[in-house]
Tab-separated table of C-alpha atoms and ligand atoms in Angstrom:
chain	number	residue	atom	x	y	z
A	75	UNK	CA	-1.294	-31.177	4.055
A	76	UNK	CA	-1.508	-29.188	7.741
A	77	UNK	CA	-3.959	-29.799	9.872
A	78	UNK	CA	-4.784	-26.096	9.597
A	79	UNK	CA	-5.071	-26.641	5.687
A	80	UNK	CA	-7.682	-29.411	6.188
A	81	UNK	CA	-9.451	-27.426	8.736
A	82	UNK	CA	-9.699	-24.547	6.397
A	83	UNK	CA	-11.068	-26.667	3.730
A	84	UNK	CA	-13.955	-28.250	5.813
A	85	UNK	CA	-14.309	-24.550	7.124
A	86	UNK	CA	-14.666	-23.241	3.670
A	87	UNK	CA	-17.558	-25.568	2.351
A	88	UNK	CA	-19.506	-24.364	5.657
A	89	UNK	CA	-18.779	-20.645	5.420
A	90	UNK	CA	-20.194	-21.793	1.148
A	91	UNK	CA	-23.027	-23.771	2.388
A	92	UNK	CA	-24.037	-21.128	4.896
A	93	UNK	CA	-23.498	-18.492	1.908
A	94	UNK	CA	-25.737	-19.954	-0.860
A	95	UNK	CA	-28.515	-20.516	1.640
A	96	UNK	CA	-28.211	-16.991	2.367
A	97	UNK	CA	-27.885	-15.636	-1.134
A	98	UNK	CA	-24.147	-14.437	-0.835
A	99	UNK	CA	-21.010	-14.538	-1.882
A	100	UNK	CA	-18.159	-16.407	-0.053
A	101	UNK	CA	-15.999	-13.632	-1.011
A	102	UNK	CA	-18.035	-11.047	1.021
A	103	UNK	CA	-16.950	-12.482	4.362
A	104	UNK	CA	-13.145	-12.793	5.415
A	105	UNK	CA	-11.637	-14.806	7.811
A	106	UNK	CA	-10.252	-13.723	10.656
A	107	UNK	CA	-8.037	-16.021	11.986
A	108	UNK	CA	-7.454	-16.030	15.853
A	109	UNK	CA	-4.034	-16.833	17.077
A	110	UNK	CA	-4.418	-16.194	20.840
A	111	UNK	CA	-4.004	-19.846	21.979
A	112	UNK	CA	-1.396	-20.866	19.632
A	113	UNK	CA	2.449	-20.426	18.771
A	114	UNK	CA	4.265	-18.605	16.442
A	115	UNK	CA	4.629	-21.822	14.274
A	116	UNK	CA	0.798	-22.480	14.161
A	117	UNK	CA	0.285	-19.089	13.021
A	118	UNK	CA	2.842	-19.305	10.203
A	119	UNK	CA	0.757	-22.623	8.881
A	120	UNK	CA	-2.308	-20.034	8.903
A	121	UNK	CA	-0.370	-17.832	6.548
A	122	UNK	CA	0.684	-20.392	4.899
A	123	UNK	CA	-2.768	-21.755	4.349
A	124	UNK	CA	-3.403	-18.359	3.080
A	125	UNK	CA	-5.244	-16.353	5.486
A	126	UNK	CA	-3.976	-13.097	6.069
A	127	UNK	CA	-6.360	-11.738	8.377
A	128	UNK	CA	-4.772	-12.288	12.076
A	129	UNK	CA	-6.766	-11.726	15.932
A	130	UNK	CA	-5.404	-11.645	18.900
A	131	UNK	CA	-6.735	-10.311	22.495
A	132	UNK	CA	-3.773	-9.802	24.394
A	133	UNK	CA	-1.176	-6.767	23.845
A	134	UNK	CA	1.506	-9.724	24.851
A	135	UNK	CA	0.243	-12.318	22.448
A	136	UNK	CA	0.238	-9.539	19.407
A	137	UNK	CA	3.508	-8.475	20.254
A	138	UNK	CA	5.154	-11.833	20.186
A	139	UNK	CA	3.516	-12.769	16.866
A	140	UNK	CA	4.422	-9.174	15.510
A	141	UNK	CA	7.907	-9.156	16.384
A	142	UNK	CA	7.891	-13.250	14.784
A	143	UNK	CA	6.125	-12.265	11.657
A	144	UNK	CA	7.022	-10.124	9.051
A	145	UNK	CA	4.583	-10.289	6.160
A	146	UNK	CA	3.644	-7.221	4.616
A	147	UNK	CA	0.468	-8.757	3.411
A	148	UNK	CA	-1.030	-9.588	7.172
A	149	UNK	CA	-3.683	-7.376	8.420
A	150	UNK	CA	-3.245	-7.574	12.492
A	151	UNK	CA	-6.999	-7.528	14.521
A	152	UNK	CA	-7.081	-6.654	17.729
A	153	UNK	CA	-10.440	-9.022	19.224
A	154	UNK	CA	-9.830	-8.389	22.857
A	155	UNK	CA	-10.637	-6.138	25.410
A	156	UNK	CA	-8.522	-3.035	25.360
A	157	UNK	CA	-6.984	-1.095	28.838
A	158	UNK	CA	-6.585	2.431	27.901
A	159	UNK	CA	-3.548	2.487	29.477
A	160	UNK	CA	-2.296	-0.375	26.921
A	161	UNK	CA	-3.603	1.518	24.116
A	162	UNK	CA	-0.355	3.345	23.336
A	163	UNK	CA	1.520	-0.008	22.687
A	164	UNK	CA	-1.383	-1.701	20.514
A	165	UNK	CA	-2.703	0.855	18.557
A	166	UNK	CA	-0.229	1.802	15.570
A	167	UNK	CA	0.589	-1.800	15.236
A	168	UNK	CA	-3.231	-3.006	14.307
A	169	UNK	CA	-5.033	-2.577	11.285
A	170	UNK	CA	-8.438	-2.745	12.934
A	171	UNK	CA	-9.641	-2.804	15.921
A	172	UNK	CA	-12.944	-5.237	17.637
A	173	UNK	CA	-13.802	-3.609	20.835
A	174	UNK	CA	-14.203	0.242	20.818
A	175	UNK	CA	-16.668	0.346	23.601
A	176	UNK	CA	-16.275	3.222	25.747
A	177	UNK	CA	-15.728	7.331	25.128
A	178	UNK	CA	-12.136	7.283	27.307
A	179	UNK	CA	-11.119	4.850	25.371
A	180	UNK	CA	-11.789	6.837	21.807
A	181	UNK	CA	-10.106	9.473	23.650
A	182	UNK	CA	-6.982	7.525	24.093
A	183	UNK	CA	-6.899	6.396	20.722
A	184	UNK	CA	-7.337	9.742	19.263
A	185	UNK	CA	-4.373	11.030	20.782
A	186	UNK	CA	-2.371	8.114	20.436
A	187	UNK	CA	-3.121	6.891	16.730
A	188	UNK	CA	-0.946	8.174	14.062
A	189	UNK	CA	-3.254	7.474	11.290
A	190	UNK	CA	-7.049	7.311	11.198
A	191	UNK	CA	-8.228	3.488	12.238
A	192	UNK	CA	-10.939	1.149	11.572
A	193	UNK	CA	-13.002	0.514	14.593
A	194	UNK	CA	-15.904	-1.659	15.098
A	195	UNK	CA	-17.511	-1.093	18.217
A	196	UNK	CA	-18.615	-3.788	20.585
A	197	UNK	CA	-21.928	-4.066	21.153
A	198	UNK	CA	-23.662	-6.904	24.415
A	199	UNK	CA	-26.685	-7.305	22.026
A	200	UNK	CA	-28.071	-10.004	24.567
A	201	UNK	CA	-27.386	-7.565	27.526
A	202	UNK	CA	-25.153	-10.751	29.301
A	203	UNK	CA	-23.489	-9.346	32.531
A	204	UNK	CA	-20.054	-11.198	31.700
A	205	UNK	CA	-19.934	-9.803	28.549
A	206	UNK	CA	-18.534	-6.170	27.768
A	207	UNK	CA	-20.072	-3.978	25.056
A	208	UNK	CA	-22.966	-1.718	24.840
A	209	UNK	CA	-26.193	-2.317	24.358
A	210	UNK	CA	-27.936	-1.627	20.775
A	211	UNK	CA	-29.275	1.835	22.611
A	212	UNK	CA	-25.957	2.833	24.173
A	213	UNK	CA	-24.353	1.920	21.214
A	214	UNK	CA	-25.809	4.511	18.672
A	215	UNK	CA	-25.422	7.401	20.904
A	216	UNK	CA	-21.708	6.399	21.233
A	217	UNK	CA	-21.076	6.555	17.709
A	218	UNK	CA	-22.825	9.725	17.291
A	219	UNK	CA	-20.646	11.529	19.815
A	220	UNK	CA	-17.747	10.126	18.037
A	221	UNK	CA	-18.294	12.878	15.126
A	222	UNK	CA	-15.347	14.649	15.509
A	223	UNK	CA	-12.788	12.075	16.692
A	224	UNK	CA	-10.356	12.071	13.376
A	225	UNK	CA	-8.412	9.036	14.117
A	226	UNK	CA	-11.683	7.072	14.444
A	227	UNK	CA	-13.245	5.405	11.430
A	228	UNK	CA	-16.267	3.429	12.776
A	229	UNK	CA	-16.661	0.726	9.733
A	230	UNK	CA	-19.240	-1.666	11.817
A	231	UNK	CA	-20.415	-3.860	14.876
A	232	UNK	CA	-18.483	-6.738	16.912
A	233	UNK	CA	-20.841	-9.088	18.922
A	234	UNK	CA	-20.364	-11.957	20.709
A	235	UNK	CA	-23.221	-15.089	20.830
A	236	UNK	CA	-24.411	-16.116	24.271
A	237	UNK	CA	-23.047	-19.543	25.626
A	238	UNK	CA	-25.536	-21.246	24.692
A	239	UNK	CA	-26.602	-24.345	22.783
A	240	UNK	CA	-30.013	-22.404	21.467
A	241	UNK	CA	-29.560	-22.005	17.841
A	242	UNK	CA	-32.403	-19.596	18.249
A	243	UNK	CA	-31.017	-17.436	20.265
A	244	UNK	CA	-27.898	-16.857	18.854
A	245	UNK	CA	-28.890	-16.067	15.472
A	246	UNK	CA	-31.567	-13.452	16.820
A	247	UNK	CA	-28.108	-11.987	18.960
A	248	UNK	CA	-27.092	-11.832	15.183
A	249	UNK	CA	-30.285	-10.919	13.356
A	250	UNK	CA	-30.290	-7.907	16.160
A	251	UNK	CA	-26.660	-6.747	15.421
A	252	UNK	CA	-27.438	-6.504	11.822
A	253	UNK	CA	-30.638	-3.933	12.154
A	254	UNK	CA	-28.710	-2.253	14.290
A	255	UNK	CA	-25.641	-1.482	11.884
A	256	UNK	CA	-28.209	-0.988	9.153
A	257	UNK	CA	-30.163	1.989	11.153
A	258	UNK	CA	-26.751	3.225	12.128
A	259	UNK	CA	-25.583	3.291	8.824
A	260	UNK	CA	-28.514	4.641	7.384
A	261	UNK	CA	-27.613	7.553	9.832
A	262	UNK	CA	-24.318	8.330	7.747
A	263	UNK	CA	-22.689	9.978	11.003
A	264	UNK	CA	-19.534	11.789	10.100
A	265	UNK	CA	-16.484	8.733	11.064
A	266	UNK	CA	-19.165	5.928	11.193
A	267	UNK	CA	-19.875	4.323	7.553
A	268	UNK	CA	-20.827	1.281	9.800
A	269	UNK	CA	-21.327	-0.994	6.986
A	270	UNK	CA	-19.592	-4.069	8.403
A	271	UNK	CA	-20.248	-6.738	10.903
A	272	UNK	CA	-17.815	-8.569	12.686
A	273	UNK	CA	-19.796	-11.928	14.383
A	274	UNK	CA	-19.064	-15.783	14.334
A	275	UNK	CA	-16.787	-17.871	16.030
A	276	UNK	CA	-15.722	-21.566	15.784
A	277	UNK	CA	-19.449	-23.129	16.897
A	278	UNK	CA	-21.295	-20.090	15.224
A	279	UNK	CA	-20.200	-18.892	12.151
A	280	UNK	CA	-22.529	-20.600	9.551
A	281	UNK	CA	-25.327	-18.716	12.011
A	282	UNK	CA	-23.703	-15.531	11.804
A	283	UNK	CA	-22.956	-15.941	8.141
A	284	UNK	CA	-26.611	-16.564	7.485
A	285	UNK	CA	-27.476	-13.306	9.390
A	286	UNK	CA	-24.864	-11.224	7.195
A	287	UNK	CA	-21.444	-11.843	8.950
A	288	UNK	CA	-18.984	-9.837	6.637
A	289	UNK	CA	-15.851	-10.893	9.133
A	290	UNK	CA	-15.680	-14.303	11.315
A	291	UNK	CA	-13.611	-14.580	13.795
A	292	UNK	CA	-12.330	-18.106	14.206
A	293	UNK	CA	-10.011	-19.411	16.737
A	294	UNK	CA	-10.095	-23.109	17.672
A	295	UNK	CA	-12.059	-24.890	14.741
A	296	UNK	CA	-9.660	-23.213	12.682
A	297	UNK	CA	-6.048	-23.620	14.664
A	298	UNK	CA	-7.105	-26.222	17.358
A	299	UNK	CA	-5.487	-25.828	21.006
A	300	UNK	CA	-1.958	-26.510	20.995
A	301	UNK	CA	-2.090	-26.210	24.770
A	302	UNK	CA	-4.550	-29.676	25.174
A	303	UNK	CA	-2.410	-31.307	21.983
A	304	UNK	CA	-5.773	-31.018	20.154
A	305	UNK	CA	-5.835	-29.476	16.487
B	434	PLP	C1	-11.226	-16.335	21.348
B	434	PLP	C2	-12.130	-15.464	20.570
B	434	PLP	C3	-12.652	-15.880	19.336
B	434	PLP	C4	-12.409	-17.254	18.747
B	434	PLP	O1	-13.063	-18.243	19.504
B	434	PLP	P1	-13.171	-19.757	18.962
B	434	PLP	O2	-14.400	-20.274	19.656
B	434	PLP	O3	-11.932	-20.458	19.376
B	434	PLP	O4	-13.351	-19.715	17.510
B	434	PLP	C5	-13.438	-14.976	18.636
B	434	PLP	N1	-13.710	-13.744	19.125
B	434	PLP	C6	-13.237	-13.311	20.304
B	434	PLP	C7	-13.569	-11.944	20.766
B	434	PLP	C8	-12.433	-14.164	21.072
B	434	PLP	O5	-11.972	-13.725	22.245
């Protein structure tokens, strides 16, 4: 067995725990695997593994796993902050995309995108300066004045936890991020069904899963860091 097998097993039983505390099923939230520190070889053991979600941050990194990997079945994520200028490159190639966060760059994707794409939009629910998004407030009038943007498809919120080792932070971060995709839902804007939440990373997920985490993102518990030798 691959390291990335076992870790996947020990990952599951969390992500199982932290869904029958919670009352749901394990099948409600997938996996996103993130690549962005790791070859082209690591990734294939992913696949292997059987994950078929795929993140990466950099329009580099995707490219070199895209042009390595040919698998109908992979769904590519783009998790990273996007130039507008890059845009053009990365859009067509991903199936969704993690950090929709600004009205020029909805612009650029609407005249760029060839088909209509799933967006979450990335929301700085603990207002941290180093971290991009909007805040909860921003965010809702941003999706309402992406009504008429066709390529758009808003389908939730993307979060990141403050660095923190307060348990009780981060899962009010998450608690927050939830009411805030279930008022915008409620709102059913034209392009913004908003029903999913993308939050949960290697030290968070059980946390995020508990607070209604329908994607995790998971990077290093998951794939380790070939770069330090550790897996
Ligand atoms: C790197 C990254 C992750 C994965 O982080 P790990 O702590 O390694 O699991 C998740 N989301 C985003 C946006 C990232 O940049």
């Amino acid at each position: 067995m691959t390291n990335v097998q076992q870790n996947l097993i020990q990952i599951k039983e969390n992500m199982q725990e932290a869904c029958a505390l919670a009352n749901r099923n394990l099948s409600d939230v997938t996996i996103i695997a993130v690549t962005k520190e790791v070859s082209v070889e690591r990734t294939q053991e992913v696949i292997a593994a059987g994950i078929h979600h795929l993140g990466e941050n950099r329009p580099e990194g995707l490219k070199m796993k895209l042009d390595a990997i040919i698998d109908e079945e992979v769904k590519w994520h783009y998790i990273g902050t996007l130039q507008t200028r890059k845009v053009k490159a990365v859009i067509n190639e991903i199936d969704y995309l993690h950090s929709l966060d600004r009205l020029s760059l909805a612009d650029e994707i609407e005249k760029r995108a060839t088909t209509r794409k799933d967006c979450f939009v990335q929301v700085n629910v603990s207002e941290e300066e180093s971290k991009h998004g909007l805040t909860s407030e921003e965010a809702e009038k941003f999706i309402k004045q992406l009504a008429n943007y066709s390529r758009i498809n808003v389908i939730g919120l993307m979060t990141m936890a403050p660095n923190t080792e307060d348990i009780s932070i981060i899962r009010t971060v998450f608690r927050n991020l939830k009411q805030l995709q279930e008022k915008i839902a409620a709102l059913q804007l034209p392009n913004a069904p908003c029903t999913e939440l993308s939050m949960g990373m290697s030290g968070d997920y059980q946390i995020a899963i508990a607070e209604g985490a329908t994607f995790v993102r998971i990077g290093t518990a998951l794939v380790g860091k070939e770069k330090e030798g550790i897996v």
